[in-house]
Amino acid sequence: MNFDLLVHEAWPAYEQRIHDGWVLRYAGGVTKRANSVLPLNAPADLDGAIEAAEAFYGERGQRCVFSLGPSSMPGLDEELERRGYDLVDPTVIMAGSPAAPPPAHKVRIEDRPWRGWLETWWAVDGRYGTGFEDAERICTGVPAWYAALEEDGVPLAVGRAVPQTDTSGGSSQSDTLGIYCMATLPEARRRGLARAVIRALVRHAGAKSAYLVTTAPNLAAQALYRGEGFEIADRYHYRVR
C-alpha cells in the first residue's frame, strides 16, 4: 500500500499547491499532516523546490515542514538535515486485517461529526490553539464515518474512519479503512472504550484491511492496536525549520 498517499487523502488540506512534483499543503496550521510538503517525486530543481516550499509557508506565517514517509524522494531527508531542519514526531503506521468481534459497548456511528464528537476529540487532541474550525474542515473534507461511545449523551471515546482504495501502481488494488481521531477522555480510559470504537468502525465499514497511525513513543496505543490485529507496517517523520 502507498501509505503516504492514503494518509494524504484521508486527512486533506483544504489548500494544496503542486510545485515541481511536490504537494504543498496548508490548513490553518492545524496538524503537521495537513500543513507540510508531500515530496513524492524528485523535482527538476531541488534547491528551487525547497525555496518555493519555504516561501509558501512563510507567506502564511508558518514554519516549513516536510513529511517524510516510505514514498518520499530518496536523499531528501539527509539534505534537509544538512540545511538545519529538525527531525520531529516520528510516527508508526500500523496495518492489518482486524477480525473485529462485536464491541462490548454500544457505539454510535454517523456520517458527519456532531458537536459532541468534535468537542471530545478536540478536548484530547486539540493541540492547535484556536484551530477548531480548521480541524472540523479537515475532518469533513472527505466522506468518513464518525463513531462515539456515549454515556448520558456525552461522547467518552471517539474515532473517525475513512473508506479508501489503494491506487498505487495506477490501478485499484485493495479496499482499506483509514482510522483517525482516536481519542478517549482521560477519566474514561482503561475501560476498553477505544477498543469498542475501533471494532464498531471496522464492522460498520466491512473493509478487507485497515490502518492507523500513532506516534512512535506511544507504546500504550500501539499495544492496544496490536491486540486488535494491527502491526507496524511502516514509519514516517517530519523535518521542520
Short mmCIF file of C-alpha atoms in Angstrom, two decimals:
data_model
loop_
_atom_site.label_atom_id
_atom_site.label_comp_id
_atom_site.label_asym_id
_atom_site.label_seq_id
_atom_site.Cartn_x
_atom_site.Cartn_y
_atom_site.Cartn_z
CA MET A 1 0.00 0.00 0.00
CA ASN A 2 1.08 3.57 -0.64
CA PHE A 3 0.58 4.85 2.90
CA ASP A 4 1.85 8.33 2.04
CA LEU A 5 -0.99 8.81 -0.43
CA LEU A 6 -3.59 7.12 1.76
CA VAL A 7 -2.79 9.40 4.71
CA HIS A 8 -2.69 12.43 2.42
CA GLU A 9 -6.12 11.64 1.02
CA ALA A 10 -7.72 10.76 4.36
CA TRP A 11 -6.57 13.95 6.09
CA PRO A 12 -6.93 16.54 3.32
CA ALA A 13 -5.54 20.04 3.49
CA TYR A 14 -8.10 22.48 2.12
CA GLU A 15 -5.38 24.42 0.30
CA GLN A 16 -2.98 22.48 -1.90
CA ARG A 17 -0.47 23.65 -4.47
CA ILE A 18 1.62 21.46 -6.78
CA HIS A 19 5.18 22.64 -7.32
CA ASP A 20 7.63 20.60 -9.40
CA GLY A 21 6.09 17.28 -8.34
CA TRP A 22 5.64 18.20 -4.67
CA VAL A 23 2.34 18.89 -2.91
CA LEU A 24 2.40 21.97 -0.67
CA ARG A 25 -0.41 21.61 1.88
CA TYR A 26 -1.95 24.20 4.17
CA ALA A 27 -4.92 24.02 6.56
CA GLY A 28 -4.64 26.87 9.02
CA GLY A 29 -1.66 25.35 10.79
CA VAL A 30 -3.78 22.53 12.27
CA THR A 31 -1.64 19.36 12.36
CA LYS A 32 1.66 18.91 10.54
CA ARG A 33 0.00 16.29 8.40
CA ALA A 34 -2.16 18.90 6.65
CA ASN A 35 0.44 21.66 6.78
CA SER A 36 3.51 20.09 5.23
CA VAL A 37 5.19 19.29 1.96
CA LEU A 38 4.45 15.86 0.49
CA PRO A 39 7.61 15.23 -1.59
CA LEU A 40 6.69 12.18 -3.61
CA ASN A 41 8.76 12.94 -6.71
CA ALA A 42 12.25 14.25 -7.41
CA PRO A 43 11.92 17.85 -8.61
CA ALA A 44 13.81 19.11 -11.63
CA ASP A 45 15.31 21.82 -9.41
CA LEU A 46 15.75 20.65 -5.80
CA ASP A 47 17.06 23.97 -4.47
CA GLY A 48 14.25 25.83 -6.20
CA ALA A 49 11.62 23.43 -4.87
CA ILE A 50 12.83 23.80 -1.28
CA GLU A 51 12.91 27.60 -1.66
CA ALA A 52 9.38 27.58 -3.09
CA ALA A 53 8.15 25.49 -0.15
CA GLU A 54 9.78 27.80 2.35
CA ALA A 55 8.22 30.82 0.64
CA PHE A 56 4.77 29.14 0.55
CA TYR A 57 4.71 28.58 4.31
CA GLY A 58 6.46 31.84 5.10
CA GLU A 59 3.68 33.74 3.32
CA ARG A 60 1.20 32.01 5.64
CA GLY A 61 3.15 32.67 8.81
CA GLN A 62 4.08 29.00 9.23
CA ARG A 63 7.33 27.13 9.70
CA CYS A 64 8.29 25.00 6.72
CA VAL A 65 7.52 21.33 7.38
CA PHE A 66 8.28 18.27 5.24
CA SER A 67 6.51 14.94 5.72
CA LEU A 68 8.99 12.15 5.01
CA GLY A 69 7.47 8.72 4.63
CA PRO A 70 8.08 5.48 2.75
CA SER A 71 7.43 7.06 -0.67
CA SER A 72 9.42 10.25 -0.16
CA MET A 73 12.11 11.33 -2.57
CA PRO A 74 15.36 9.46 -1.79
CA GLY A 75 18.06 11.60 -0.21
CA LEU A 76 15.75 14.45 0.77
CA ASP A 77 15.85 13.64 4.48
CA GLU A 78 19.63 13.96 4.54
CA GLU A 79 19.53 17.18 2.51
CA LEU A 80 17.03 18.78 4.87
CA GLU A 81 19.12 17.73 7.85
CA ARG A 82 22.13 19.39 6.22
CA ARG A 83 20.08 22.58 5.86
CA GLY A 84 19.26 22.64 9.57
CA TYR A 85 15.80 21.06 9.58
CA ASP A 86 14.98 19.27 12.83
CA LEU A 87 13.53 15.75 12.91
CA VAL A 88 10.26 15.72 14.90
CA ASP A 89 7.27 13.48 15.60
CA PRO A 90 8.44 10.03 14.49
CA THR A 91 5.26 8.12 13.69
CA VAL A 92 4.38 4.49 13.07
CA ILE A 93 1.84 3.22 10.55
CA MET A 94 0.04 0.11 11.77
CA ALA A 95 -1.98 -2.06 9.42
CA GLY A 96 -3.80 -5.36 9.41
CA SER A 97 -6.97 -7.29 8.72
CA PRO A 98 -8.69 -7.00 12.09
CA ALA A 99 -11.33 -9.62 12.84
CA ALA A 100 -13.42 -7.02 14.70
CA PRO A 101 -15.61 -9.10 17.02
CA PRO A 102 -18.73 -7.34 18.28
CA PRO A 103 -17.84 -4.39 20.52
CA ALA A 104 -18.56 -4.80 24.22
CA HIS A 105 -20.32 -1.43 24.32
CA LYS A 106 -22.91 0.30 22.17
CA VAL A 107 -21.25 2.70 19.74
CA ARG A 108 -22.96 5.50 17.83
CA ILE A 109 -21.86 5.95 14.20
CA GLU A 110 -22.84 8.88 11.98
CA ASP A 111 -21.86 10.15 8.52
CA ARG A 112 -21.00 13.61 9.89
CA PRO A 113 -19.30 14.71 13.10
CA TRP A 114 -21.72 16.22 15.59
CA ARG A 115 -20.84 18.88 18.13
CA GLY A 116 -20.26 16.45 20.99
CA TRP A 117 -17.99 14.26 18.86
CA LEU A 118 -15.90 17.26 17.86
CA GLU A 119 -15.69 18.59 21.40
CA THR A 120 -14.47 15.26 22.80
CA TRP A 121 -11.88 14.82 20.08
CA TRP A 122 -10.70 18.40 20.47
CA ALA A 123 -10.53 18.10 24.26
CA VAL A 124 -8.00 15.28 23.84
CA ASP A 125 -6.23 16.22 20.62
CA GLY A 126 -6.70 19.99 20.46
CA ARG A 127 -3.06 20.98 20.44
CA TYR A 128 -3.59 23.77 17.99
CA GLY A 129 -4.94 26.78 19.88
CA THR A 130 -7.86 28.35 18.06
CA GLY A 131 -7.92 25.90 15.16
CA PHE A 132 -11.21 24.15 15.98
CA GLU A 133 -12.95 25.28 12.79
CA ASP A 134 -9.98 24.36 10.63
CA ALA A 135 -9.85 20.94 12.26
CA GLU A 136 -13.53 20.36 11.52
CA ARG A 137 -12.96 21.43 7.93
CA ILE A 138 -10.13 18.89 7.56
CA CYS A 139 -12.21 16.09 9.10
CA THR A 140 -15.15 16.67 6.78
CA GLY A 141 -13.02 17.11 3.65
CA VAL A 142 -13.68 13.52 2.54
CA PRO A 143 -16.50 11.05 3.22
CA ALA A 144 -16.00 9.33 6.57
CA TRP A 145 -17.79 7.71 9.48
CA TYR A 146 -17.69 9.16 12.97
CA ALA A 147 -18.03 6.87 15.97
CA ALA A 148 -18.57 7.66 19.64
CA LEU A 149 -19.21 5.68 22.76
CA GLU A 150 -21.54 7.85 24.81
CA GLU A 151 -22.76 7.97 28.38
CA ASP A 152 -25.64 10.29 29.22
CA GLY A 153 -25.25 11.84 25.78
CA VAL A 154 -21.57 12.68 26.29
CA PRO A 155 -19.03 11.04 23.95
CA LEU A 156 -16.34 9.46 26.11
CA ALA A 157 -14.35 7.88 23.27
CA VAL A 158 -14.40 8.76 19.58
CA GLY A 159 -12.87 7.74 16.27
CA ARG A 160 -13.11 8.51 12.56
CA ALA A 161 -12.89 6.02 9.69
CA VAL A 162 -12.27 6.85 6.04
CA PRO A 163 -13.13 4.23 3.37
CA GLN A 164 -10.31 4.24 0.81
CA THR A 165 -8.91 2.39 -2.17
CA ASP A 166 -5.18 1.92 -2.58
CA THR A 167 -4.40 3.01 -6.14
CA SER A 168 -0.62 2.62 -6.01
CA GLY A 169 0.66 1.28 -9.29
CA GLY A 170 -2.09 3.02 -11.24
CA SER A 171 -4.94 0.61 -10.54
CA SER A 172 -7.25 -0.22 -7.67
CA GLN A 173 -5.54 -2.90 -5.62
CA SER A 174 -7.35 -3.23 -2.33
CA ASP A 175 -10.00 -1.58 -0.27
CA THR A 176 -8.87 -0.35 3.11
CA LEU A 177 -10.07 1.72 6.01
CA GLY A 178 -8.09 4.60 7.45
CA ILE A 179 -8.79 5.05 11.17
CA TYR A 180 -8.14 8.51 12.59
CA CYS A 181 -9.02 10.79 15.50
CA MET A 182 -8.92 8.07 18.12
CA ALA A 183 -9.43 9.90 21.43
CA THR A 184 -10.71 8.96 24.88
CA LEU A 185 -11.38 11.41 27.68
CA PRO A 186 -8.82 10.93 30.49
CA GLU A 187 -11.41 10.00 33.08
CA ALA A 188 -12.83 7.25 30.81
CA ARG A 189 -9.61 5.42 29.96
CA ARG A 190 -8.72 1.80 30.73
CA ARG A 191 -12.31 0.70 30.27
CA GLY A 192 -11.98 -0.77 26.77
CA LEU A 193 -13.87 2.10 25.15
CA ALA A 194 -11.30 2.79 22.42
CA ARG A 195 -11.27 -0.91 21.58
CA ALA A 196 -15.06 -0.82 21.17
CA VAL A 197 -14.84 2.22 18.86
CA ILE A 198 -12.28 0.50 16.61
CA ARG A 199 -14.32 -2.69 16.41
CA ALA A 200 -17.52 -0.80 15.64
CA LEU A 201 -15.89 1.18 12.83
CA VAL A 202 -14.26 -1.87 11.24
CA ARG A 203 -17.51 -3.85 11.39
CA HIS A 204 -19.52 -0.92 10.03
CA ALA A 205 -17.17 -0.49 7.07
CA GLY A 206 -16.75 -4.16 6.26
CA ALA A 207 -13.30 -3.35 4.87
CA LYS A 208 -10.78 -6.06 3.95
CA SER A 209 -7.98 -4.24 5.71
CA ALA A 210 -7.40 -1.20 7.88
CA TYR A 211 -4.57 1.02 9.00
CA LEU A 212 -3.96 3.77 11.53
CA VAL A 213 -1.11 5.99 12.67
CA THR A 214 0.23 6.84 16.10
CA THR A 215 3.35 8.47 17.45
CA ALA A 216 6.33 6.17 17.89
CA PRO A 217 6.69 6.85 21.65
CA ASN A 218 3.02 5.96 22.35
CA LEU A 219 3.63 2.33 23.25
CA ALA A 220 0.33 2.01 25.11
CA ALA A 221 -1.66 2.86 21.97
CA GLN A 222 0.47 0.51 19.90
CA ALA A 223 -0.24 -2.32 22.35
CA LEU A 224 -3.98 -1.65 22.09
CA TYR A 225 -3.89 -1.64 18.29
CA ARG A 226 -1.73 -4.76 18.19
CA GLY A 227 -4.35 -6.51 20.27
CA GLU A 228 -6.89 -5.63 17.59
CA GLY A 229 -4.85 -7.16 14.77
CA PHE A 230 -2.65 -4.26 13.68
CA GLU A 231 1.12 -4.47 13.27
CA ILE A 232 3.70 -1.85 12.39
CA ALA A 233 3.84 -1.67 8.60
CA ASP A 234 5.92 1.47 8.05
CA ARG A 235 7.06 4.74 9.57
CA TYR A 236 7.32 8.44 8.77
CA HIS A 237 8.54 11.61 10.43
CA TYR A 238 8.70 15.34 9.83
CA ARG A 239 11.52 17.78 9.19
CA VAL A 240 10.85 21.29 10.47
CA ARG A 241 12.71 24.58 10.28
#
